[in-house]
């Protein structure tokens, strides 16, 4: 086997230092990393196990918002009472992600960092061309099996879909990723593939996610995550929408609306055009459906994933209307 | 082998003297839930090495180089087996003595004929070293374009389909029947390639001792595996000792010994040490069989009353470029619906895939989803309820052959399942039902059928002086419950309580139990057990009735009953004695008897033998989002004698869930450029998860079949998948008005 060293980090600083070395990778729940190592995508020289770091699994909630430690387990966050009541979309997104076994192992930090499910990306021994793995090597997916690939945010270099559910909610509610002292908006943390699909996150060597922070808002309080897929569970989204809604006191006019899409884009995808089109308007089905079409403006398909362009606006509209029905 | 633990939860007095028919829980259940059941890959003989396959990236071409030095230089690697140093075999793995000897890839040359074909085996001290060694081989290839898809080659009519059925069959004049019809439909359906994906991968632990070979490997047919291996290595079958007490599922893929399993044996021979070889999940997509894709076209004509005037069913399927297995999909139309004219035909193309094989109702499942969909379309075209239409076309004799059925309680199945489901209130037109949440609700049905097959099996029975019994047959339990059902048959056959019977199975050293396949294992091996029991009881009766000192003296064989460890006079049950007393008087420690199970050729000629069932499905479809969920399944099945209702029900549940899987989930997705399957893992090759499994009800319909065999057993393993897949498709149509034309049905098919 390929030997690698295993380090158990005793402090965040130690973890960061160790992870700064070339070939080092952080190990949290391991549900992504071990898989990727098995299929030859990740070939770490050093694994820096951060799961023993104290205090990083805390979930703190007050009126300003929630701070979720990077090591909090997906399952734990999904079941947290205050998360459920104040940020229902977060709980719903996590609860519909992966499987119970994976949620028990996997951490929030690792969840944000999960890699694409593009089958060509995950199969280096049979497909050498993948710009995400090896910059400039080409893209095997284009012209191949593309049903699960992105229709938004793609480039000629890469059309891989970002598969995470949680980050879709986070981007809708202006959450921030804490890399120790450096804080960065989730929307800026995830990068578009452009010509450098190998660079997915605005994270530098030696940086580590310590927490995510989600500001409180009326929209986050009245939020939902709608995930559509062929199988009832244990499947990534064909299309999903995170939606938060705040109405004026008349109970019909939209004061604040947050919309983000999952399962269709190369990164968690905020649909600001939909939000802008509906803010200040009366919430009514026709207007919502029309505005939701803006969610896929500029979408480009690669054959088998064309249906996502049809589906995504319907998912958005459904989620908004569903939120409208809850008083 | 014997189960180390025989737990019987039901005390004897609740079984009323008979084991058959009792809902005993699985005797191996405790071992399995405690993790102590030993599967093939759990074995570690001393000195064992690990073998890992290197498999081809390409679909077609030649391996031009392997970096054997790099692999061998890796620490822990002991040997690399390639075509250059692979030990000699007694026969060419490409030779074919009979249609069911499948060609194997055993490193006979540098050719590549499908993706994931074995091209080398790395043998090392650890699994990790072998895995890395295999990666270091860095093969280079000469690549030819891959032939993929149902139009990927020139089509031809195969010489035979399935187990040697003619590819083209016709009765009556189909064209005339269509011509004369009042109503006609023509419909086409496509089904994808599917892979068995048993939970347990193919695994082997092989150890040579001179020319004695001992093997732990999952097998659905021990004697066949033994024969094939013996043939390949040029040794006597009795020198091959295979243990296979448990299979983590087989679904047909463990029916024949596969190439990778034989490579494990070759590796052990090469290094002179025991070797373990376990396939990785993605390596199961190629060398261990699959269900071929199909494109089926059905044409039906109906008269003014909705009676079929003609039925034509054509199936295009695929096989590999180097061997023959053709899914007999169109043959599904031979047995279910009466029609004066029936034509079935197949053609096929050859692709750069592994050879397809038997998989969960091979032919019946694929054919059934198309036939049942088309019947639904025909009923609709006639303006008839689908159940009424099926009853109108009920086959009183087997439609293709005109033979009477040995038994057929399909009418009762329809009746009971429809009643339990509430079918009567179904609106005729589609898109008429919505639930409280606004989901489109649809109800569909399908007829289930599967032939009642028997193969050849033997069993050996022993009665011992202490009053206990032993029953031996090399039967295979792949999760269906053979350990339990056969012990029940053995107990009744020996006239003993089940706790008094040692039942041994799962080893090739035992009498040949035939194959656990074709849903014929319980009937075949069950009859062998039954007959072995009868034989040993007859010997015992001889001892008693021929001895003046016995209270049974003079009763004659016919006049004796065996029950609860005693023989009784049939005409006077107050006169009897125990087995121990009889053996003690005769001064015998034990006596034995042998029995066989095989189809009865006479009744084979006279009768059509099939199990039947009716399945009703409810689905809900999100009208905007196209999301489909099965919410309810009710099936009723008549399959002859039920040995154990708990196990039988669980087989039906499993089959029905596979039906849902066929309709909505399973599909191997091929990259058309490389010919590689892109979802060769259980995250992306979908089968239903628990949340997809709705409320499932399986009703057991009584059926007494005096012709199939003395026990009246048909088979229950595969029938559940037939009928169900079509019922789900028809329910989707009824919910949405959209007729599914390709499977699995996906969101995009219903976005409208
Ligand atoms: C079969 C399957 C199905 C799944 N389905 C879904 C789904 O439906 N929806 C969904 O959202 N997810 C899904 N997932 C993904 C799953 O949620 C992630 O695997 C999991 O969240 C990763 O967390 P982890 O702690 O195990 O990360 P690890 O595997 O330990 O790490 C993942 C990556 O993150 C890095 N990392 C870990 N922690 C940090 C940190 N604190 N700072 C910086 N980098 C870090 C690691 O170096 C590694 O590169 C699925 C996964 C599998 C295997
Ligand atoms: S889509 Fe992106 S990840 Fe997939 S093969 Fe192309 S470059 Fe690689």
PDB file of C-alpha atoms in Angstrom, chain A residues 58-312:
ATOM      1  CA  UNK A  58     -20.224  22.919  19.841  1.00  0.00           C
ATOM      2  CA  UNK A  59     -23.467  24.363  18.601  1.00  0.00           C
ATOM      3  CA  UNK A  60     -24.132  27.814  20.036  1.00  0.00           C
ATOM      4  CA  UNK A  61     -27.334  29.655  19.343  1.00  0.00           C
ATOM      5  CA  UNK A  62     -28.437  33.092  20.504  1.00  0.00           C
ATOM      6  CA  UNK A  63     -30.556  35.866  19.036  1.00  0.00           C
ATOM      7  CA  UNK A  64     -27.765  36.931  16.667  1.00  0.00           C
ATOM      8  CA  UNK A  65     -27.499  33.544  15.099  1.00  0.00           C
ATOM      9  CA  UNK A  66     -25.961  30.119  15.254  1.00  0.00           C
ATOM     10  CA  UNK A  67     -22.350  29.073  15.378  1.00  0.00           C
ATOM     11  CA  UNK A  68     -21.823  25.451  14.517  1.00  0.00           C
ATOM     12  CA  UNK A  69     -18.413  23.958  15.229  1.00  0.00           C
ATOM     13  CA  UNK A  70     -16.652  22.279  12.324  1.00  0.00           C
ATOM     14  CA  UNK A  71     -16.619  18.952  14.136  1.00  0.00           C
ATOM     15  CA  UNK A  72     -20.317  18.868  14.992  1.00  0.00           C
ATOM     16  CA  UNK A  73     -21.751  15.725  13.439  1.00  0.00           C
ATOM     17  CA  UNK A  74     -24.351  16.064  10.697  1.00  0.00           C
ATOM     18  CA  UNK A  75     -26.802  13.926  12.623  1.00  0.00           C
ATOM     19  CA  UNK A  76     -26.341  15.907  15.775  1.00  0.00           C
ATOM     20  CA  UNK A  77     -26.971  19.237  14.065  1.00  0.00           C
ATOM     21  CA  UNK A  78     -29.998  17.867  12.235  1.00  0.00           C
ATOM     22  CA  UNK A  79     -31.562  16.814  15.523  1.00  0.00           C
ATOM     23  CA  UNK A  80     -30.687  19.935  17.495  1.00  0.00           C
ATOM     24  CA  UNK A  81     -33.866  21.505  18.868  1.00  0.00           C
ATOM     25  CA  UNK A  82     -32.837  25.135  18.406  1.00  0.00           C
ATOM     26  CA  UNK A  83     -31.584  24.468  14.902  1.00  0.00           C
ATOM     27  CA  UNK A  84     -34.886  22.826  14.112  1.00  0.00           C
ATOM     28  CA  UNK A  85     -36.922  25.718  15.432  1.00  0.00           C
ATOM     29  CA  UNK A  86     -34.799  28.656  14.266  1.00  0.00           C
ATOM     30  CA  UNK A  87     -33.148  27.293  11.136  1.00  0.00           C
ATOM     31  CA  UNK A  88     -35.481  24.561   9.966  1.00  0.00           C
ATOM     32  CA  UNK A  89     -33.915  24.462   6.480  1.00  0.00           C
ATOM     33  CA  UNK A  90     -30.570  23.470   8.003  1.00  0.00           C
ATOM     34  CA  UNK A  91     -32.069  20.571   9.863  1.00  0.00           C
ATOM     35  CA  UNK A  92     -34.098  19.496   6.852  1.00  0.00           C
ATOM     36  CA  UNK A  93     -31.104  19.643   4.515  1.00  0.00           C
ATOM     37  CA  UNK A  94     -28.965  17.568   6.825  1.00  0.00           C
ATOM     38  CA  UNK A  95     -31.696  15.149   7.602  1.00  0.00           C
ATOM     39  CA  UNK A  96     -32.183  14.426   3.897  1.00  0.00           C
ATOM     40  CA  UNK A  97     -28.473  14.060   3.206  1.00  0.00           C
ATOM     41  CA  UNK A  98     -26.625  10.763   2.848  1.00  0.00           C
ATOM     42  CA  UNK A  99     -27.683   8.008   5.243  1.00  0.00           C
ATOM     43  CA  UNK A 100     -28.113   7.749   8.998  1.00  0.00           C
ATOM     44  CA  UNK A 101     -24.791   5.922   9.286  1.00  0.00           C
ATOM     45  CA  UNK A 102     -22.923   8.585   7.353  1.00  0.00           C
ATOM     46  CA  UNK A 103     -24.612  11.409   9.257  1.00  0.00           C
ATOM     47  CA  UNK A 104     -23.441   9.871  12.500  1.00  0.00           C
ATOM     48  CA  UNK A 105     -19.823   9.944  11.329  1.00  0.00           C
ATOM     49  CA  UNK A 106     -19.643  12.991   9.132  1.00  0.00           C
ATOM     50  CA  UNK A 107     -18.837  16.480  10.347  1.00  0.00           C
ATOM     51  CA  UNK A 108     -20.065  19.870   9.261  1.00  0.00           C
ATOM     52  CA  UNK A 109     -16.609  20.988   8.150  1.00  0.00           C
ATOM     53  CA  UNK A 110     -16.125  17.856   6.097  1.00  0.00           C
ATOM     54  CA  UNK A 111     -19.598  18.225   4.689  1.00  0.00           C
ATOM     55  CA  UNK A 112     -18.827  21.625   3.176  1.00  0.00           C
ATOM     56  CA  UNK A 113     -15.615  20.225   1.727  1.00  0.00           C
ATOM     57  CA  UNK A 114     -17.157  17.134   0.117  1.00  0.00           C
ATOM     58  CA  UNK A 115     -16.175  16.670  -3.494  1.00  0.00           C
ATOM     59  CA  UNK A 116     -18.245  16.252  -6.606  1.00  0.00           C
ATOM     60  CA  UNK A 117     -19.836  12.922  -7.490  1.00  0.00           C
ATOM     61  CA  UNK A 118     -18.784  13.276 -11.150  1.00  0.00           C
ATOM     62  CA  UNK A 119     -18.026   9.615 -11.973  1.00  0.00           C
ATOM     63  CA  UNK A 120     -15.071  10.553 -14.151  1.00  0.00           C
ATOM     64  CA  UNK A 121     -13.520  12.579 -11.357  1.00  0.00           C
ATOM     65  CA  UNK A 122     -13.812   9.582  -9.077  1.00  0.00           C
ATOM     66  CA  UNK A 123     -12.248   7.114 -11.499  1.00  0.00           C
ATOM     67  CA  UNK A 124      -8.647   8.148 -12.141  1.00  0.00           C
ATOM     68  CA  UNK A 125      -7.497   4.668 -13.087  1.00  0.00           C
ATOM     69  CA  UNK A 126      -9.837   4.579 -16.056  1.00  0.00           C
ATOM     70  CA  UNK A 127     -10.227   8.235 -17.030  1.00  0.00           C
ATOM     71  CA  UNK A 128      -7.071  10.286 -16.985  1.00  0.00           C
ATOM     72  CA  UNK A 129      -8.711  13.455 -18.290  1.00  0.00           C
ATOM     73  CA  UNK A 130     -10.210  15.507 -15.493  1.00  0.00           C
ATOM     74  CA  UNK A 131      -9.356  19.142 -15.056  1.00  0.00           C
ATOM     75  CA  UNK A 132     -10.490  19.058 -11.489  1.00  0.00           C
ATOM     76  CA  UNK A 133      -7.983  16.354 -10.641  1.00  0.00           C
ATOM     77  CA  UNK A 134      -5.192  17.401 -12.938  1.00  0.00           C
ATOM     78  CA  UNK A 135      -5.344  20.911 -14.254  1.00  0.00           C
ATOM     79  CA  UNK A 136      -5.266  21.022 -18.027  1.00  0.00           C
ATOM     80  CA  UNK A 137      -5.878  17.290 -18.523  1.00  0.00           C
ATOM     81  CA  UNK A 138      -9.294  17.827 -20.105  1.00  0.00           C
ATOM     82  CA  UNK A 139     -12.813  16.875 -19.090  1.00  0.00           C
ATOM     83  CA  UNK A 140     -14.043  13.319 -19.595  1.00  0.00           C
ATOM     84  CA  UNK A 141     -17.580  14.123 -18.579  1.00  0.00           C
ATOM     85  CA  UNK A 142     -18.367  16.394 -21.479  1.00  0.00           C
ATOM     86  CA  UNK A 143     -19.737  14.066 -24.130  1.00  0.00           C
ATOM     87  CA  UNK A 144     -20.160  11.259 -21.621  1.00  0.00           C
ATOM     88  CA  UNK A 145     -22.583  10.342 -18.859  1.00  0.00           C
ATOM     89  CA  UNK A 146     -23.928  13.679 -17.641  1.00  0.00           C
ATOM     90  CA  UNK A 147     -27.295  13.132 -16.004  1.00  0.00           C
ATOM     91  CA  UNK A 148     -25.977  14.308 -12.659  1.00  0.00           C
ATOM     92  CA  UNK A 149     -23.892  17.204 -13.908  1.00  0.00           C
ATOM     93  CA  UNK A 150     -24.422  20.904 -13.395  1.00  0.00           C
ATOM     94  CA  UNK A 151     -26.370  23.204 -15.654  1.00  0.00           C
ATOM     95  CA  UNK A 152     -25.397  26.409 -13.853  1.00  0.00           C
ATOM     96  CA  UNK A 153     -21.958  27.862 -13.274  1.00  0.00           C
ATOM     97  CA  UNK A 154     -20.262  25.471 -15.672  1.00  0.00           C
ATOM     98  CA  UNK A 155     -17.287  26.217 -17.832  1.00  0.00           C
ATOM     99  CA  UNK A 156     -15.633  24.563 -20.794  1.00  0.00           C
ATOM    100  CA  UNK A 157     -13.180  23.084 -18.344  1.00  0.00           C
ATOM    101  CA  UNK A 158     -15.615  21.458 -15.909  1.00  0.00           C
ATOM    102  CA  UNK A 159     -19.316  20.796 -15.479  1.00  0.00           C
ATOM    103  CA  UNK A 160     -19.154  18.958 -12.172  1.00  0.00           C
ATOM    104  CA  UNK A 161     -22.034  19.477  -9.782  1.00  0.00           C
ATOM    105  CA  UNK A 162     -21.502  20.453  -6.183  1.00  0.00           C
ATOM    106  CA  UNK A 163     -23.524  17.800  -4.371  1.00  0.00           C
ATOM    107  CA  UNK A 164     -23.823  19.063  -0.799  1.00  0.00           C
ATOM    108  CA  UNK A 165     -27.182  19.915   0.708  1.00  0.00           C
ATOM    109  CA  UNK A 166     -26.127  21.930   3.721  1.00  0.00           C
ATOM    110  CA  UNK A 167     -24.085  24.519   1.839  1.00  0.00           C
ATOM    111  CA  UNK A 168     -27.097  25.246  -0.332  1.00  0.00           C
ATOM    112  CA  UNK A 169     -28.944  26.390   2.768  1.00  0.00           C
ATOM    113  CA  UNK A 170     -25.934  28.273   4.087  1.00  0.00           C
ATOM    114  CA  UNK A 171     -25.545  30.299   0.939  1.00  0.00           C
ATOM    115  CA  UNK A 172     -29.210  31.274   1.084  1.00  0.00           C
ATOM    116  CA  UNK A 173     -28.863  32.717   4.568  1.00  0.00           C
ATOM    117  CA  UNK A 174     -25.587  34.567   4.155  1.00  0.00           C
ATOM    118  CA  UNK A 175     -23.654  32.252   6.386  1.00  0.00           C
ATOM    119  CA  UNK A 176     -19.958  32.676   6.990  1.00  0.00           C
ATOM    120  CA  UNK A 177     -17.220  30.086   7.077  1.00  0.00           C
ATOM    121  CA  UNK A 178     -14.785  30.629   9.938  1.00  0.00           C
ATOM    122  CA  UNK A 179     -11.252  29.682   9.140  1.00  0.00           C
ATOM    123  CA  UNK A 180      -9.956  30.523  12.587  1.00  0.00           C
ATOM    124  CA  UNK A 181      -9.799  34.301  12.580  1.00  0.00           C
ATOM    125  CA  UNK A 182     -10.455  34.698   8.906  1.00  0.00           C
ATOM    126  CA  UNK A 183     -14.160  34.790   8.113  1.00  0.00           C
ATOM    127  CA  UNK A 184     -15.437  34.406   4.616  1.00  0.00           C
ATOM    128  CA  UNK A 185     -18.951  34.376   3.192  1.00  0.00           C
ATOM    129  CA  UNK A 186     -20.067  30.943   2.056  1.00  0.00           C
ATOM    130  CA  UNK A 187     -20.865  32.386  -1.359  1.00  0.00           C
ATOM    131  CA  UNK A 188     -17.235  33.473  -1.683  1.00  0.00           C
ATOM    132  CA  UNK A 189     -15.852  30.341  -0.089  1.00  0.00           C
ATOM    133  CA  UNK A 190     -17.029  28.150  -2.976  1.00  0.00           C
ATOM    134  CA  UNK A 191     -15.402  28.997  -6.288  1.00  0.00           C
ATOM    135  CA  UNK A 192     -16.720  28.671  -9.809  1.00  0.00           C
ATOM    136  CA  UNK A 193     -14.734  26.223 -11.929  1.00  0.00           C
ATOM    137  CA  UNK A 194     -13.804  28.721 -14.644  1.00  0.00           C
ATOM    138  CA  UNK A 195     -10.435  27.676 -16.009  1.00  0.00           C
ATOM    139  CA  UNK A 196      -9.287  26.336 -12.649  1.00  0.00           C
ATOM    140  CA  UNK A 197     -11.753  23.686 -11.553  1.00  0.00           C
ATOM    141  CA  UNK A 198      -9.034  22.122  -9.430  1.00  0.00           C
ATOM    142  CA  UNK A 199      -9.434  25.038  -7.054  1.00  0.00           C
ATOM    143  CA  UNK A 200     -12.803  24.626  -5.366  1.00  0.00           C
ATOM    144  CA  UNK A 201     -12.585  26.639  -2.173  1.00  0.00           C
ATOM    145  CA  UNK A 202     -11.078  29.886  -1.039  1.00  0.00           C
ATOM    146  CA  UNK A 203      -9.069  28.072   1.562  1.00  0.00           C
ATOM    147  CA  UNK A 204      -5.300  28.263   1.736  1.00  0.00           C
ATOM    148  CA  UNK A 205      -2.871  25.572   2.808  1.00  0.00           C
ATOM    149  CA  UNK A 206      -2.665  25.672   6.563  1.00  0.00           C
ATOM    150  CA  UNK A 207      -6.201  26.921   6.959  1.00  0.00           C
ATOM    151  CA  UNK A 208      -8.931  24.904   8.536  1.00  0.00           C
ATOM    152  CA  UNK A 209     -12.644  25.399   8.957  1.00  0.00           C
ATOM    153  CA  UNK A 210     -13.334  25.908  12.625  1.00  0.00           C
ATOM    154  CA  UNK A 211     -16.998  26.814  12.475  1.00  0.00           C
ATOM    155  CA  UNK A 212     -19.801  28.144  10.371  1.00  0.00           C
ATOM    156  CA  UNK A 213     -21.892  31.062  11.446  1.00  0.00           C
ATOM    157  CA  UNK A 214     -25.439  31.667  10.336  1.00  0.00           C
ATOM    158  CA  UNK A 215     -26.999  35.016  11.177  1.00  0.00           C
ATOM    159  CA  UNK A 216     -30.539  34.936  12.498  1.00  0.00           C
ATOM    160  CA  UNK A 217     -33.197  36.290  10.233  1.00  0.00           C
ATOM    161  CA  UNK A 218     -36.925  36.074   9.941  1.00  0.00           C
ATOM    162  CA  UNK A 219     -36.401  34.340   6.610  1.00  0.00           C
ATOM    163  CA  UNK A 220     -34.143  31.695   8.159  1.00  0.00           C
ATOM    164  CA  UNK A 221     -36.734  31.147  10.827  1.00  0.00           C
ATOM    165  CA  UNK A 222     -39.363  30.464   8.210  1.00  0.00           C
ATOM    166  CA  UNK A 223     -37.351  28.296   5.908  1.00  0.00           C
ATOM    167  CA  UNK A 224     -37.383  24.954   4.234  1.00  0.00           C
ATOM    168  CA  UNK A 225     -35.221  22.689   2.149  1.00  0.00           C
ATOM    169  CA  UNK A 226     -36.918  20.785  -0.630  1.00  0.00           C
ATOM    170  CA  UNK A 227     -34.894  17.977  -2.127  1.00  0.00           C
ATOM    171  CA  UNK A 228     -36.147  16.163  -5.206  1.00  0.00           C
ATOM    172  CA  UNK A 229     -34.669  12.853  -6.314  1.00  0.00           C
ATOM    173  CA  UNK A 230     -35.619   9.523  -7.830  1.00  0.00           C
ATOM    174  CA  UNK A 231     -34.985   7.584  -4.673  1.00  0.00           C
ATOM    175  CA  UNK A 232     -36.557   8.485  -1.378  1.00  0.00           C
ATOM    176  CA  UNK A 233     -33.318   8.528   0.575  1.00  0.00           C
ATOM    177  CA  UNK A 234     -29.590   8.009   0.190  1.00  0.00           C
ATOM    178  CA  UNK A 235     -29.377   9.922  -3.046  1.00  0.00           C
ATOM    179  CA  UNK A 236     -28.036  13.303  -4.031  1.00  0.00           C
ATOM    180  CA  UNK A 237     -30.472  15.902  -5.272  1.00  0.00           C
ATOM    181  CA  UNK A 238     -31.729  15.925  -8.845  1.00  0.00           C
ATOM    182  CA  UNK A 239     -32.612  19.472  -7.877  1.00  0.00           C
ATOM    183  CA  UNK A 240     -33.148  21.091  -4.522  1.00  0.00           C
ATOM    184  CA  UNK A 241     -34.081  24.477  -3.158  1.00  0.00           C
ATOM    185  CA  UNK A 242     -33.410  26.210   0.118  1.00  0.00           C
ATOM    186  CA  UNK A 243     -35.995  28.901   0.676  1.00  0.00           C
ATOM    187  CA  UNK A 244     -36.632  31.386   3.476  1.00  0.00           C
ATOM    188  CA  UNK A 245     -39.550  33.751   3.504  1.00  0.00           C
ATOM    189  CA  UNK A 246     -40.524  36.820   5.487  1.00  0.00           C
ATOM    190  CA  UNK A 247     -43.866  38.477   4.855  1.00  0.00           C
ATOM    191  CA  UNK A 248     -45.021  41.973   5.692  1.00  0.00           C
ATOM    192  CA  UNK A 249     -47.577  42.331   8.426  1.00  0.00           C
ATOM    193  CA  UNK A 250     -50.317  42.080   5.796  1.00  0.00           C
ATOM    194  CA  UNK A 251     -49.399  38.414   5.571  1.00  0.00           C
ATOM    195  CA  UNK A 252     -49.156  38.513   1.751  1.00  0.00           C
ATOM    196  CA  UNK A 253     -46.452  40.866   0.666  1.00  0.00           C
ATOM    197  CA  UNK A 254     -42.949  39.495   0.506  1.00  0.00           C
ATOM    198  CA  UNK A 255     -40.531  41.467   2.655  1.00  0.00           C
ATOM    199  CA  UNK A 256     -37.560  39.137   2.450  1.00  0.00           C
ATOM    200  CA  UNK A 257     -36.947  36.073   0.358  1.00  0.00           C
ATOM    201  CA  UNK A 258     -33.931  33.813   0.150  1.00  0.00           C
ATOM    202  CA  UNK A 259     -33.529  31.245  -2.563  1.00  0.00           C
ATOM    203  CA  UNK A 260     -30.653  28.919  -3.288  1.00  0.00           C
ATOM    204  CA  UNK A 261     -30.412  25.906  -5.560  1.00  0.00           C
ATOM    205  CA  UNK A 262     -28.699  22.589  -5.045  1.00  0.00           C
ATOM    206  CA  UNK A 263     -28.073  19.669  -7.339  1.00  0.00           C
ATOM    207  CA  UNK A 264     -27.893  21.808 -10.450  1.00  0.00           C
ATOM    208  CA  UNK A 265     -24.855  24.039 -10.145  1.00  0.00           C
ATOM    209  CA  UNK A 266     -21.105  23.840  -9.806  1.00  0.00           C
ATOM    210  CA  UNK A 267     -21.334  25.514  -6.406  1.00  0.00           C
ATOM    211  CA  UNK A 268     -24.107  26.246  -3.914  1.00  0.00           C
ATOM    212  CA  UNK A 269     -26.190  28.591  -6.045  1.00  0.00           C
ATOM    213  CA  UNK A 270     -27.915  31.644  -4.731  1.00  0.00           C
ATOM    214  CA  UNK A 271     -30.792  32.672  -6.972  1.00  0.00           C
ATOM    215  CA  UNK A 272     -30.772  36.420  -6.362  1.00  0.00           C
ATOM    216  CA  UNK A 273     -32.773  37.143  -9.494  1.00  0.00           C
ATOM    217  CA  UNK A 274     -35.701  35.188  -8.122  1.00  0.00           C
ATOM    218  CA  UNK A 275     -35.436  36.983  -4.809  1.00  0.00           C
ATOM    219  CA  UNK A 276     -35.301  40.414  -6.465  1.00  0.00           C
ATOM    220  CA  UNK A 277     -38.246  39.677  -8.717  1.00  0.00           C
ATOM    221  CA  UNK A 278     -40.485  38.756  -5.821  1.00  0.00           C
ATOM    222  CA  UNK A 279     -39.441  41.080  -3.017  1.00  0.00           C
ATOM    223  CA  UNK A 280     -42.144  43.625  -2.387  1.00  0.00           C
ATOM    224  CA  UNK A 281     -44.620  41.623  -4.433  1.00  0.00           C
ATOM    225  CA  UNK A 282     -47.693  39.842  -3.232  1.00  0.00           C
ATOM    226  CA  UNK A 283     -47.077  36.156  -2.794  1.00  0.00           C
ATOM    227  CA  UNK A 284     -49.248  34.457  -5.351  1.00  0.00           C
ATOM    228  CA  UNK A 285     -48.672  31.278  -7.356  1.00  0.00           C
ATOM    229  CA  UNK A 286     -48.485  32.707 -10.862  1.00  0.00           C
ATOM    230  CA  UNK A 287     -45.961  35.361  -9.894  1.00  0.00           C
ATOM    231  CA  UNK A 288     -43.902  32.847  -7.942  1.00  0.00           C
ATOM    232  CA  UNK A 289     -43.818  30.411 -10.837  1.00  0.00           C
ATOM    233  CA  UNK A 290     -42.858  33.096 -13.294  1.00  0.00           C
ATOM    234  CA  UNK A 291     -40.119  34.465 -11.060  1.00  0.00           C
ATOM    235  CA  UNK A 292     -38.770  30.999 -10.341  1.00  0.00           C
ATOM    236  CA  UNK A 293     -37.858  30.603 -13.991  1.00  0.00           C
ATOM    237  CA  UNK A 294     -35.185  33.203 -13.376  1.00  0.00           C
ATOM    238  CA  UNK A 295     -33.390  30.652 -11.224  1.00  0.00           C
ATOM    239  CA  UNK A 296     -32.038  28.908 -14.299  1.00  0.00           C
ATOM    240  CA  UNK A 297     -31.206  31.936 -16.390  1.00  0.00           C
ATOM    241  CA  UNK A 298     -28.098  31.194 -18.362  1.00  0.00           C
ATOM    242  CA  UNK A 299     -28.306  27.477 -17.706  1.00  0.00           C
ATOM    243  CA  UNK A 300     -26.496  25.211 -20.157  1.00  0.00           C
ATOM    244  CA  UNK A 301     -27.215  21.518 -20.419  1.00  0.00           C
ATOM    245  CA  UNK A 302     -25.127  18.594 -21.605  1.00  0.00           C
ATOM    246  CA  UNK A 303     -27.834  16.274 -22.860  1.00  0.00           C
ATOM    247  CA  UNK A 304     -29.009  13.974 -20.122  1.00  0.00           C
ATOM    248  CA  UNK A 305     -29.024  16.719 -17.505  1.00  0.00           C
ATOM    249  CA  UNK A 306     -31.366  18.927 -19.533  1.00  0.00           C
ATOM    250  CA  UNK A 307     -34.250  17.980 -17.277  1.00  0.00           C
ATOM    251  CA  UNK A 308     -32.642  19.868 -14.403  1.00  0.00           C
ATOM    252  CA  UNK A 309     -33.356  23.115 -16.237  1.00  0.00           C
ATOM    253  CA  UNK A 310     -37.035  22.196 -16.303  1.00  0.00           C
ATOM    254  CA  UNK A 311     -37.074  20.828 -12.825  1.00  0.00           C
ATOM    255  CA  UNK A 312     -35.156  23.393 -10.797  1.00  0.00           C
TER     256      UNK A 312
END
